[in-house]
Short mmCIF file of C-alpha atoms in Angstrom, two decimals:
data_model
loop_
_atom_site.label_atom_id
_atom_site.label_comp_id
_atom_site.label_asym_id
_atom_site.label_seq_id
_atom_site.Cartn_x
_atom_site.Cartn_y
_atom_site.Cartn_z
CA MET A 4 -16.19 36.17 -32.75
CA ALA A 5 -15.20 37.62 -29.43
CA THR A 6 -12.61 35.59 -27.42
CA SER A 7 -14.01 33.14 -24.83
CA ALA A 8 -12.30 33.58 -21.43
CA LEU A 9 -13.61 30.12 -20.40
CA ARG A 10 -15.31 27.56 -22.56
CA LEU A 11 -16.78 24.19 -21.60
CA GLU A 12 -17.61 22.13 -24.61
CA ASN A 13 -19.60 18.91 -24.53
CA VAL A 14 -18.30 18.14 -21.01
CA ASP A 15 -19.26 14.89 -19.13
CA ALA A 16 -18.07 14.45 -15.60
CA PHE A 17 -18.49 11.70 -13.01
CA TYR A 18 -18.26 11.39 -9.31
CA GLY A 19 -17.40 7.67 -9.08
CA ASP A 20 -20.27 6.10 -11.09
CA SER A 21 -22.48 9.06 -10.76
CA HIS A 22 -22.83 10.83 -14.10
CA VAL A 23 -22.98 14.45 -12.81
CA LEU A 24 -22.36 16.63 -15.81
CA GLN A 25 -23.96 15.48 -19.18
CA ASN A 26 -22.75 17.14 -22.36
CA VAL A 27 -22.44 20.49 -20.71
CA SER A 28 -21.39 23.45 -22.96
CA PHE A 29 -21.31 27.12 -22.27
CA GLU A 30 -18.84 30.00 -22.59
CA LEU A 31 -17.87 32.98 -20.62
CA GLY A 32 -16.98 35.97 -22.75
CA GLU A 33 -14.05 38.19 -21.96
CA ALA A 34 -14.74 40.87 -19.36
CA ARG A 35 -18.21 39.50 -18.97
CA MET A 36 -20.03 37.99 -16.09
CA LEU A 37 -21.80 34.65 -16.45
CA GLY A 38 -24.44 33.80 -13.83
CA LEU A 39 -24.62 30.02 -13.40
CA LEU A 40 -27.95 29.02 -11.79
CA GLY A 41 -29.68 25.75 -10.90
CA ARG A 42 -31.13 23.90 -8.03
CA ASN A 43 -29.12 21.97 -5.40
CA GLY A 44 -27.39 19.14 -7.16
CA ALA A 45 -27.87 20.52 -10.67
CA GLY A 46 -24.13 20.48 -11.25
CA LYS A 47 -23.14 24.09 -10.72
CA SER A 48 -20.12 23.42 -8.33
CA THR A 49 -19.10 20.42 -10.46
CA CYS A 50 -18.73 22.86 -13.45
CA MET A 51 -16.51 25.04 -11.21
CA ASN A 52 -14.47 22.06 -10.18
CA VAL A 53 -14.04 20.94 -13.80
CA GLY A 54 -13.08 24.44 -14.85
CA MET A 55 -10.47 24.58 -12.06
CA GLY A 56 -9.15 21.07 -12.79
CA LEU A 57 -10.27 19.62 -9.49
CA LEU A 58 -12.42 17.12 -11.27
CA ALA A 59 -11.27 15.80 -14.73
CA ALA A 60 -13.85 15.86 -17.42
CA ARG A 61 -14.20 12.29 -18.82
CA ARG A 62 -15.27 13.69 -22.17
CA GLY A 63 -15.33 17.15 -23.84
CA GLU A 64 -12.98 20.06 -23.62
CA VAL A 65 -12.30 22.91 -21.24
CA SER A 66 -10.41 25.89 -22.59
CA VAL A 67 -9.05 29.22 -21.19
CA PHE A 68 -8.71 32.00 -23.66
CA GLY A 69 -8.55 29.51 -26.46
CA GLU A 70 -6.00 27.20 -24.82
CA ALA A 71 -7.16 23.64 -23.83
CA VAL A 72 -6.80 23.02 -20.19
CA THR A 73 -8.85 19.81 -19.94
CA LYS A 74 -6.15 17.54 -18.74
CA LEU A 75 -4.28 20.05 -16.62
CA SER A 76 -3.94 19.99 -12.85
CA PRO A 77 -5.39 22.87 -10.70
CA GLU A 78 -1.94 24.49 -10.18
CA LEU A 79 -1.30 24.57 -13.94
CA ILE A 80 -4.80 25.97 -14.59
CA ALA A 81 -4.12 28.61 -11.92
CA ALA A 82 -0.87 29.47 -13.78
CA ARG A 83 -3.03 30.16 -16.85
CA GLY A 84 -5.07 32.77 -15.00
CA VAL A 85 -7.97 31.02 -13.41
CA ALA A 86 -8.77 31.40 -9.84
CA LEU A 87 -11.58 29.91 -7.71
CA VAL A 88 -13.59 31.29 -4.78
CA PRO A 89 -14.86 27.89 -3.60
CA GLN A 90 -18.17 27.02 -2.01
CA GLY A 91 -17.73 26.96 1.73
CA ARG A 92 -14.78 29.49 1.35
CA ARG A 93 -12.09 26.86 2.27
CA ILE A 94 -9.65 29.33 3.57
CA PHE A 95 -6.43 27.92 5.08
CA ARG A 96 -7.75 27.93 8.70
CA SER A 97 -4.32 27.41 10.40
CA LEU A 98 -2.68 30.33 8.52
CA THR A 99 -2.92 33.96 9.28
CA VAL A 100 -4.90 36.27 7.09
CA ARG A 101 -1.54 37.59 5.67
CA GLU A 102 -0.26 34.11 5.05
CA ASN A 103 -3.53 33.09 3.26
CA LEU A 104 -2.82 35.93 0.80
CA LEU A 105 0.96 35.40 0.74
CA VAL A 106 0.77 31.73 -0.41
CA ALA A 107 -1.60 32.69 -3.24
CA GLY A 108 0.50 35.52 -4.66
CA ARG A 109 1.36 35.27 -8.33
CA LYS A 110 2.64 37.94 -10.68
CA PRO A 111 0.14 38.69 -13.55
CA GLY A 112 0.66 37.01 -16.85
CA ALA A 113 2.40 38.79 -19.71
CA GLY A 114 0.06 41.24 -21.43
CA SER A 115 -2.18 41.58 -18.43
CA LYS A 116 -4.34 44.75 -18.95
CA HIS A 117 -5.06 45.28 -15.24
CA ALA A 118 -3.06 46.74 -12.32
CA PRO A 119 -1.67 43.87 -10.45
CA TRP A 120 -3.28 42.71 -7.32
CA THR A 121 -0.98 42.88 -4.33
CA MET A 122 -1.55 42.53 -0.58
CA ASP A 123 -1.89 46.29 -0.35
CA THR A 124 -4.53 46.52 -3.04
CA VAL A 125 -6.45 43.58 -1.53
CA PHE A 126 -6.30 45.28 1.87
CA ALA A 127 -7.50 48.47 0.13
CA MET A 128 -10.57 46.61 -1.17
CA PHE A 129 -11.17 44.84 2.17
CA PRO A 130 -9.99 47.17 4.99
CA ARG A 131 -11.47 44.77 7.52
CA LEU A 132 -8.88 42.25 6.57
CA LYS A 133 -6.02 44.69 7.03
CA GLU A 134 -7.12 45.05 10.77
CA ARG A 135 -6.75 41.29 11.15
CA THR A 136 -3.51 40.51 9.14
CA SER A 137 -2.02 38.48 12.05
CA GLN A 138 -5.23 36.71 13.11
CA MET A 139 -5.73 33.05 12.36
CA ALA A 140 -8.16 32.76 9.46
CA ALA A 141 -10.16 30.24 11.41
CA HIS A 142 -11.12 33.01 13.87
CA LEU A 143 -12.64 35.31 11.31
CA SER A 144 -16.36 35.82 10.92
CA GLY A 145 -18.14 34.20 7.97
CA GLY A 146 -18.21 37.53 6.03
CA GLU A 147 -14.48 38.10 6.68
CA GLN A 148 -13.66 34.54 5.59
CA GLN A 149 -15.49 35.20 2.37
CA MET A 150 -13.54 38.38 1.86
CA LEU A 151 -10.36 36.50 2.55
CA ALA A 152 -11.39 33.83 -0.01
CA ILE A 153 -11.99 36.56 -2.64
CA GLY A 154 -8.73 38.32 -1.74
CA ARG A 155 -6.77 35.06 -1.92
CA ALA A 156 -8.18 34.35 -5.37
CA LEU A 157 -7.29 37.83 -6.56
CA MET A 158 -3.76 37.45 -5.26
CA GLY A 159 -3.20 34.99 -8.09
CA ASN A 160 -3.98 37.94 -10.52
CA PRO A 161 -6.51 35.86 -12.43
CA ARG A 162 -8.03 36.64 -15.83
CA VAL A 163 -10.99 34.37 -15.04
CA LEU A 164 -12.62 34.23 -11.69
CA LEU A 165 -14.89 31.40 -10.73
CA MET A 166 -17.12 32.27 -7.62
CA ASP A 167 -19.09 29.42 -6.17
CA GLU A 168 -21.94 30.66 -3.96
CA PRO A 169 -20.11 33.65 -2.38
CA SER A 170 -23.24 34.70 -0.50
CA GLU A 171 -23.81 31.25 1.16
CA GLY A 172 -24.37 31.50 4.82
CA LEU A 173 -23.85 35.27 5.08
CA ALA A 174 -26.04 37.93 6.75
CA PRO A 175 -27.97 40.16 4.25
CA GLN A 176 -25.81 43.17 5.01
CA ILE A 177 -22.65 41.20 4.24
CA VAL A 178 -24.14 39.83 1.11
CA ALA A 179 -24.69 43.34 -0.06
CA GLU A 180 -21.02 44.06 0.72
CA VAL A 181 -19.81 40.97 -1.15
CA MET A 182 -22.10 41.72 -4.20
CA ALA A 183 -20.75 45.34 -4.33
CA THR A 184 -17.30 43.89 -4.38
CA ILE A 185 -18.20 41.57 -7.22
CA ARG A 186 -19.69 44.43 -9.16
CA LYS A 187 -16.32 46.33 -8.70
CA LEU A 188 -14.42 43.29 -9.96
CA LYS A 189 -16.55 43.07 -12.97
CA GLU A 190 -16.14 46.67 -13.72
CA SER A 191 -12.36 46.19 -13.51
CA GLY A 192 -12.66 43.97 -16.62
CA LEU A 193 -12.21 40.61 -15.02
CA SER A 194 -14.14 37.67 -16.53
CA ILE A 195 -16.33 36.13 -13.96
CA VAL A 196 -18.54 33.04 -13.50
CA LEU A 197 -20.84 33.59 -10.55
CA VAL A 198 -22.66 30.56 -9.17
CA GLU A 199 -25.65 31.40 -7.04
CA GLN A 200 -28.81 29.81 -5.59
CA ASN A 201 -30.53 33.19 -5.52
CA PRO A 202 -31.36 34.33 -9.10
CA ASN A 203 -32.14 37.88 -8.07
CA LEU A 204 -28.56 38.33 -6.81
CA VAL A 205 -27.20 37.19 -10.17
CA PHE A 206 -29.62 39.04 -12.40
CA ASP A 207 -28.46 42.39 -10.88
CA VAL A 208 -24.85 41.82 -11.98
CA ALA A 209 -24.60 39.23 -14.70
CA ASP A 210 -24.44 39.87 -18.40
CA ASP A 211 -25.34 36.19 -19.30
CA ILE A 212 -27.21 33.50 -17.65
CA VAL A 213 -26.84 29.75 -17.90
CA ILE A 214 -29.31 27.53 -16.04
CA LEU A 215 -28.33 23.99 -15.27
CA ASN A 216 -30.88 21.27 -14.53
CA THR A 217 -29.98 17.68 -13.48
CA GLY A 218 -26.51 17.94 -14.89
CA GLY A 219 -27.26 19.45 -18.21
CA VAL A 220 -27.53 23.07 -19.68
CA ALA A 221 -31.36 23.81 -19.69
CA VAL A 222 -31.32 27.50 -20.52
CA VAL A 223 -28.85 30.01 -21.99
CA SER A 224 -30.26 33.46 -21.80
CA THR A 225 -29.83 37.01 -20.30
CA PRO A 226 -31.12 38.49 -17.04
CA ALA A 227 -33.56 40.80 -18.87
CA ALA A 228 -35.17 37.99 -20.76
CA LEU A 229 -35.35 35.74 -17.79
CA ARG A 230 -36.96 38.40 -15.65
CA GLN A 231 -39.93 38.24 -18.01
CA ASP A 232 -40.26 34.49 -17.98
CA ASP A 233 -41.42 33.40 -14.60
CA ALA A 234 -42.63 30.12 -15.98
CA LEU A 235 -39.22 29.18 -17.13
CA LEU A 236 -37.60 30.09 -13.85
CA ARG A 237 -40.24 28.08 -11.86
CA GLN A 238 -39.65 25.08 -14.11
CA HIS A 239 -35.89 25.05 -13.66
CA LEU A 240 -35.30 26.72 -10.35
CA GLY A 241 -38.50 26.11 -8.54
CA VAL A 242 -38.62 29.58 -7.15
CA PHE A 243 -40.69 32.88 -7.39
CA MET B 14 16.56 11.63 44.38
CA ASN B 15 19.38 11.34 41.95
CA PHE B 16 17.67 8.37 40.34
CA TRP B 17 14.69 10.58 39.50
CA ILE B 18 16.72 13.41 38.13
CA VAL B 19 18.71 11.10 35.89
CA LEU B 20 15.62 9.33 34.65
CA THR B 21 14.06 12.75 33.90
CA VAL B 22 17.17 13.81 31.96
CA ASN B 23 17.28 10.47 30.11
CA SER B 24 13.54 10.99 29.20
CA ILE B 25 14.08 14.44 27.88
CA THR B 26 17.13 13.21 25.88
CA PHE B 27 15.21 10.39 24.31
CA GLY B 28 12.21 12.77 23.63
CA GLY B 29 14.64 15.11 21.85
CA LEU B 30 15.94 12.18 19.75
CA LEU B 31 12.37 11.18 19.09
CA PHE B 32 11.54 14.70 18.09
CA LEU B 33 14.27 14.62 15.35
CA LEU B 34 12.89 11.39 14.08
CA ALA B 35 9.12 12.19 14.40
CA SER B 36 8.95 15.77 13.24
CA GLY B 37 9.65 14.76 9.63
CA PHE B 38 7.34 11.76 10.07
CA SER B 39 4.51 14.06 11.23
CA LEU B 40 5.02 16.62 8.41
CA ILE B 41 4.96 13.84 5.81
CA PHE B 42 1.81 12.30 7.47
CA GLY B 43 0.14 15.76 7.62
CA LEU B 44 0.87 16.67 4.02
CA MET B 45 0.78 13.47 2.12
CA ARG B 46 -1.82 11.70 4.45
CA ILE B 47 0.44 8.59 4.59
CA PRO B 48 2.39 7.02 7.48
CA ASN B 49 5.82 6.68 5.89
CA LEU B 50 6.75 3.15 7.08
CA THR B 51 10.28 3.66 5.74
CA HIS B 52 10.97 6.22 8.46
CA GLY B 53 12.45 3.72 10.81
CA SER B 54 14.74 2.51 8.03
CA LEU B 55 15.84 6.05 7.19
CA PHE B 56 16.76 6.52 10.85
CA MET B 57 18.75 3.27 10.76
CA LEU B 58 20.34 4.02 7.42
CA GLY B 59 21.48 7.47 8.66
CA ALA B 60 22.98 5.73 11.78
CA TYR B 61 24.80 3.10 9.61
CA VAL B 62 26.00 5.53 6.95
CA GLY B 63 27.08 8.21 9.52
CA GLY B 64 28.68 5.59 11.76
CA SER B 65 30.54 4.07 8.83
CA ILE B 66 31.93 7.52 7.89
CA VAL B 67 33.05 8.13 11.44
CA ILE B 68 35.03 4.78 11.63
CA GLY B 69 36.23 5.02 8.05
CA LEU B 70 34.45 2.07 6.70
CA PHE B 71 34.00 3.68 3.31
CA GLY B 72 37.72 4.47 2.92
CA PHE B 73 37.58 7.95 4.35
CA LYS B 74 37.01 9.36 7.85
CA LEU B 75 35.21 12.40 8.86
CA ASN B 76 34.49 13.74 12.35
CA PHE B 77 31.18 12.93 13.98
CA TRP B 78 29.45 16.21 13.00
CA LEU B 79 30.48 16.22 9.41
CA ALA B 80 29.64 12.52 9.14
CA ALA B 81 26.18 13.38 10.52
CA VAL B 82 25.55 16.16 7.92
CA LEU B 83 26.81 14.00 5.08
CA ALA B 84 24.72 11.01 6.18
CA SER B 85 21.64 13.23 6.46
CA LEU B 86 22.13 14.73 3.08
CA THR B 87 22.60 11.27 1.55
CA VAL B 88 19.45 9.93 3.14
CA ALA B 89 17.53 13.15 2.22
CA ALA B 90 18.49 12.60 -1.40
CA LEU B 91 17.34 8.97 -1.17
CA GLY B 92 14.02 10.19 0.38
CA ALA B 93 13.60 12.67 -2.58
CA LEU B 94 14.19 9.69 -5.01
CA ILE B 95 11.69 7.49 -3.23
CA GLU B 96 9.03 10.23 -3.41
CA ARG B 97 9.57 11.22 -6.94
CA PHE B 98 10.08 7.90 -8.65
CA LEU B 99 7.95 5.56 -6.46
CA LEU B 100 5.27 7.33 -4.42
CA ARG B 101 4.51 9.86 -7.15
CA GLN B 102 3.77 7.06 -9.51
CA LEU B 103 0.71 6.19 -7.32
CA PRO B 104 -1.10 9.61 -6.96
CA GLY B 105 -4.06 9.50 -4.74
CA ASP B 106 -3.65 5.82 -3.96
CA GLN B 107 -2.71 6.14 -0.26
CA LEU B 108 -2.98 2.40 0.50
CA ALA B 109 -0.63 1.54 -2.34
CA GLN B 110 1.78 4.29 -1.21
CA VAL B 111 1.83 3.02 2.31
CA LEU B 112 2.49 -0.52 1.03
CA VAL B 113 5.41 0.78 -1.02
CA THR B 114 6.86 2.39 1.96
CA LEU B 115 6.44 -0.92 3.84
CA GLY B 116 8.14 -2.80 1.03
CA ILE B 117 11.06 -0.37 0.94
CA SER B 118 11.46 -0.77 4.69
CA PHE B 119 11.93 -4.56 4.41
CA MET B 120 14.38 -4.02 1.51
CA ALA B 121 16.31 -1.49 3.43
CA ALA B 122 16.58 -3.86 6.33
CA ASP B 123 17.91 -6.57 4.15
CA PHE B 124 20.33 -4.13 2.47
CA CYS B 125 21.74 -3.06 5.83
CA LEU B 126 22.13 -6.61 6.93
CA MET B 127 23.91 -7.40 3.73
CA VAL B 128 26.35 -4.46 3.90
CA TRP B 129 26.91 -4.10 7.66
CA GLY B 130 26.25 -7.61 8.91
CA GLY B 131 24.30 -8.69 11.97
CA ASP B 132 26.72 -7.29 14.59
CA PRO B 133 25.90 -4.04 16.34
CA MET B 134 27.95 -1.17 15.33
CA SER B 135 29.25 1.11 18.12
CA VAL B 136 29.45 4.77 17.41
CA ALA B 137 31.87 6.69 19.64
CA THR B 138 30.62 9.78 21.37
CA PRO B 139 31.84 12.90 19.56
CA GLU B 140 35.09 14.42 20.81
CA GLY B 141 34.68 16.71 23.77
CA LEU B 142 31.30 15.37 24.82
CA GLY B 143 32.44 12.14 26.49
CA GLY B 144 32.52 13.69 29.89
CA PHE B 145 29.93 14.38 32.55
CA ALA B 146 28.36 17.43 34.05
CA ARG B 147 27.64 17.54 37.77
CA ALA B 148 24.85 19.51 39.42
CA GLY B 149 23.67 19.21 42.96
CA GLY B 150 25.15 15.68 43.40
CA ALA B 151 23.67 14.36 40.19
CA VAL B 152 25.88 13.41 37.22
CA PHE B 153 24.72 13.88 33.59
CA PRO B 154 26.48 12.67 30.54
CA LEU B 155 27.47 15.70 28.46
CA TYR B 156 26.36 14.00 25.22
CA ARG B 157 22.88 13.55 26.56
CA LEU B 158 22.68 17.19 27.36
CA ALA B 159 24.08 18.01 23.88
CA ILE B 160 21.18 15.99 22.30
CA ILE B 161 18.64 18.08 24.16
CA ALA B 162 20.39 21.23 22.91
CA ILE B 163 20.48 19.84 19.39
CA ALA B 164 16.72 19.02 19.46
CA VAL B 165 15.92 22.49 20.73
CA VAL B 166 18.00 24.07 18.00
CA VAL B 167 16.36 21.86 15.28
CA ALA B 168 12.92 22.62 16.70
CA VAL B 169 13.51 26.46 16.54
CA ALA B 170 14.91 26.05 13.00
CA LEU B 171 11.96 24.06 11.92
CA TRP B 172 9.56 26.47 13.59
CA LEU B 173 11.26 29.40 11.72
CA LEU B 174 11.05 27.54 8.52
CA LEU B 175 7.39 26.58 8.91
CA ASP B 176 6.20 29.72 10.64
CA ARG B 177 8.31 32.52 9.13
CA THR B 178 8.85 31.72 5.55
CA ARG B 179 6.58 31.56 2.40
CA LEU B 180 7.66 27.96 1.92
CA GLY B 181 6.58 27.11 5.43
CA ALA B 182 3.23 28.69 4.88
CA MET B 183 2.79 26.83 1.63
CA ILE B 184 3.58 23.57 3.45
CA ARG B 185 1.03 24.46 6.17
CA ALA B 186 -1.46 25.38 3.47
CA GLY B 187 -0.95 21.93 1.96
CA VAL B 188 -1.46 20.24 5.33
CA ASP B 189 -4.70 22.24 5.89
CA ASP B 190 -6.33 21.66 2.51
CA PRO B 191 -4.16 20.10 -0.29
CA ASP B 192 -6.81 20.57 -2.96
CA MET B 193 -7.18 24.31 -2.15
CA ALA B 194 -3.42 24.59 -2.02
CA ARG B 195 -3.34 23.41 -5.63
CA VAL B 196 -6.14 25.73 -6.59
CA VAL B 197 -4.17 28.73 -5.43
CA GLY B 198 -1.21 27.59 -7.62
CA ILE B 199 0.95 25.77 -5.02
CA ARG B 200 2.75 22.91 -6.53
CA VAL B 201 1.89 20.50 -3.82
CA SER B 202 3.80 17.65 -5.55
CA GLN B 203 7.00 19.58 -5.29
CA LEU B 204 6.19 20.28 -1.62
CA PHE B 205 5.74 16.48 -1.14
CA THR B 206 9.40 15.98 -2.49
CA ILE B 207 10.78 18.78 -0.31
CA VAL B 208 8.94 17.53 2.85
CA PHE B 209 9.81 13.90 2.15
CA ALA B 210 13.48 14.71 1.66
CA LEU B 211 13.51 16.94 4.77
CA GLY B 212 11.76 14.28 6.78
CA ALA B 213 14.28 11.66 5.55
CA GLY B 214 17.22 13.86 6.34
CA LEU B 215 15.96 14.56 9.89
CA ALA B 216 15.37 10.85 10.52
CA ALA B 217 18.96 10.05 9.37
CA PHE B 218 20.27 12.88 11.47
CA ALA B 219 18.42 11.43 14.46
CA GLY B 220 19.86 7.99 13.67
CA ILE B 221 23.50 9.11 13.77
CA ILE B 222 23.00 11.50 16.70
CA GLY B 223 21.31 8.62 18.51
CA GLY B 224 24.16 6.16 17.56
CA PRO B 225 26.34 6.79 20.62
CA ILE B 226 23.54 6.02 23.09
CA LEU B 227 21.46 3.41 21.15
CA SER B 228 24.25 1.92 19.08
CA VAL B 229 23.33 0.70 15.50
CA TYR B 230 21.92 -2.79 14.94
CA PRO B 231 19.61 -4.81 12.65
CA GLY B 232 16.09 -4.21 13.92
CA LEU B 233 16.73 -0.62 15.04
CA ASP B 234 14.33 0.51 12.28
CA GLN B 235 11.47 -1.65 13.71
CA ASP B 236 12.26 -0.40 17.28
CA MET B 237 12.04 3.24 16.35
CA LEU B 238 9.12 3.29 13.79
CA PRO B 239 6.41 2.47 16.32
CA LEU B 240 7.75 5.28 18.53
CA ALA B 241 7.47 7.79 15.81
CA LEU B 242 3.98 6.60 15.03
CA LEU B 243 3.13 7.07 18.71
CA VAL B 244 4.41 10.57 18.79
CA VAL B 245 2.37 11.51 15.69
CA ILE B 246 -0.82 9.93 16.96
CA ILE B 247 -0.43 11.64 20.35
CA GLY B 248 0.78 14.93 19.06
CA GLY B 249 -1.35 15.25 15.86
CA ALA B 250 -0.18 14.79 12.25
CA GLY B 251 1.44 17.83 10.66
CA SER B 252 1.77 19.81 13.86
CA LEU B 253 5.32 20.83 14.88
CA LEU B 254 4.22 21.60 18.40
CA GLY B 255 2.44 18.32 18.51
CA SER B 256 5.59 16.48 17.53
CA PHE B 257 7.60 18.38 20.16
CA VAL B 258 5.04 17.72 23.05
CA GLY B 259 4.38 14.15 21.85
CA SER B 260 8.11 13.32 21.67
CA ILE B 261 8.74 14.56 25.24
CA LEU B 262 5.66 12.72 26.52
CA VAL B 263 6.64 9.52 24.82
CA GLY B 264 10.28 10.01 26.09
CA PHE B 265 9.03 10.14 29.60
CA ILE B 266 6.52 7.34 29.28
CA TYR B 267 9.13 5.04 27.56
CA ASN B 268 11.78 5.68 30.16
CA PHE B 269 9.71 5.80 33.30
CA GLY B 270 7.67 2.67 32.02
CA GLN B 271 10.89 0.74 31.47
CA ALA B 272 12.30 1.64 34.89
CA LEU B 273 9.25 1.39 37.06
CA LEU B 274 7.02 -1.22 35.34
CA PRO B 275 9.37 -3.13 33.01
CA GLU B 276 6.85 -6.04 32.65
CA LEU B 277 4.22 -3.50 31.47
CA ALA B 278 6.55 -1.18 29.54
CA TYR B 279 4.63 -1.69 26.21
CA PHE B 280 1.29 -1.56 27.82
CA VAL B 281 2.21 1.72 29.50
CA LEU B 282 3.63 3.04 26.25
CA PHE B 283 0.68 2.26 23.98
CA LEU B 284 -2.13 2.97 26.44
CA PRO B 285 -1.93 6.77 25.81
CA MET B 286 -2.09 6.15 22.07
CA LEU B 287 -5.36 4.21 22.54
CA LEU B 288 -6.86 6.84 24.76
CA VAL B 289 -5.86 9.58 22.30
CA LEU B 290 -7.30 7.64 19.35
CA LEU B 291 -10.56 7.11 21.25
CA LEU B 292 -11.00 10.56 22.82
CA ARG B 293 -9.22 12.90 20.38
CA PRO B 294 -8.40 11.06 17.09
CA GLN B 295 -6.72 14.15 15.54
CA GLY B 296 -4.15 14.09 18.37
CA LEU B 297 -3.54 16.67 21.00
CA PHE B 298 -2.50 19.48 18.54
CA GLY B 299 -3.70 18.12 15.24
CA ARG B 300 -6.69 19.53 13.31
CA HIS B 301 -9.58 17.31 12.48
CA VAL B 302 -9.39 16.33 8.84
CA PRO B 303 -12.82 15.44 7.44
#
């Protein structure tokens, strides 16, 4: 069996008394992209938060390349090669572009197969950020902030990249740029979970699809199969 | 005219002293989201420990500046211990953390009373700074001018640390968004210890530096803590510039209020705090934290 880059197994998670994830299991294969879909409130971002250690799973197990990380803090999970591009970008607003990248810098783990990400390679991928190195991150446009959030995650030289609605609130042209970047990252061999509201964006790039509905896994499939099944998509996503 | 000039210099001096005290308080508040109620005690402890070394109470004597450094390092170590072994045991429970700092402040006050007694301790002005400078008919104590210079040097050093180093950027990232700081791999808990120790050391340094003009006495902690709180509320938690401007403002309001409206000194002092809280709760230079 191929190695799982990230695996959630029978995970239950709560916000206070609210039971947000119920027995959620899915896995991301190495060098694959998993599209995580679902309506608002289905539990997509909660899965990302559990994967990153921001929310502790009350039951079940989370593992990264076979190593259990369920009880670990975000900084220790980051040290094991997981990075998050969070919903709403959450760049460090009072830091400059350069400082946002600097604080996230981490050498790649032993045995990394990829050329390491450095400030130079991030700037090569996002030339617009290079023009704004000394600018406060708060003063960047939405698209630039998203590029910075992605660049910041890459500076950690992750093996697993969790991307939570990277197209949210962006103009269509910028969304196309962001998706082109995501495609390049996938081609570089990074294992990626892509959370999106818009299934069409995900179908174009993902290898596997998981659809969440009211806190549980409703569908595990592939883009090709789901494109043929409008009824299923309508049932769980309420679109098309 | 001289009266106003001297009052202005005294205000800036007191503002400088407050900056030494409040900059650490502000960083701790900004990063850990708690008002550290031991901060006044750390100021007082620094003054007592430093003063005792200067007069040889511990069996050895050092000059004023070495005593100031040693007292600051001692109290910084104490701060690190408080953070690591008490506050860290209560992660995420900010109310409990604040109550712990309050409890420690009472214990520290009792400890100081037991060790140093109830009489005020006088700390002599350091050698060479006991004289006066004259300018245009006005006379300024050299030591007060030295305090202003020290505050400026510390402000520049802190600015360089926070603005020009990776550690500083990490601290500011932690102030901005502690959860995201952890997500990018920053060990925020280590930053807590570093910042708490730095804040404690600065408070102690302020205590001994302020010794020659304030003297050291039981209750000094409770006199200084509200002023640090005022500075942070006016300037904004976690902002170095806010601490600096807030300290100078509070220095002026405190001194001019005492001199011109002594009956209303506290009213004048705390009115700006109420206005800032009502009109700009994040402070003049703080960022709104949702």
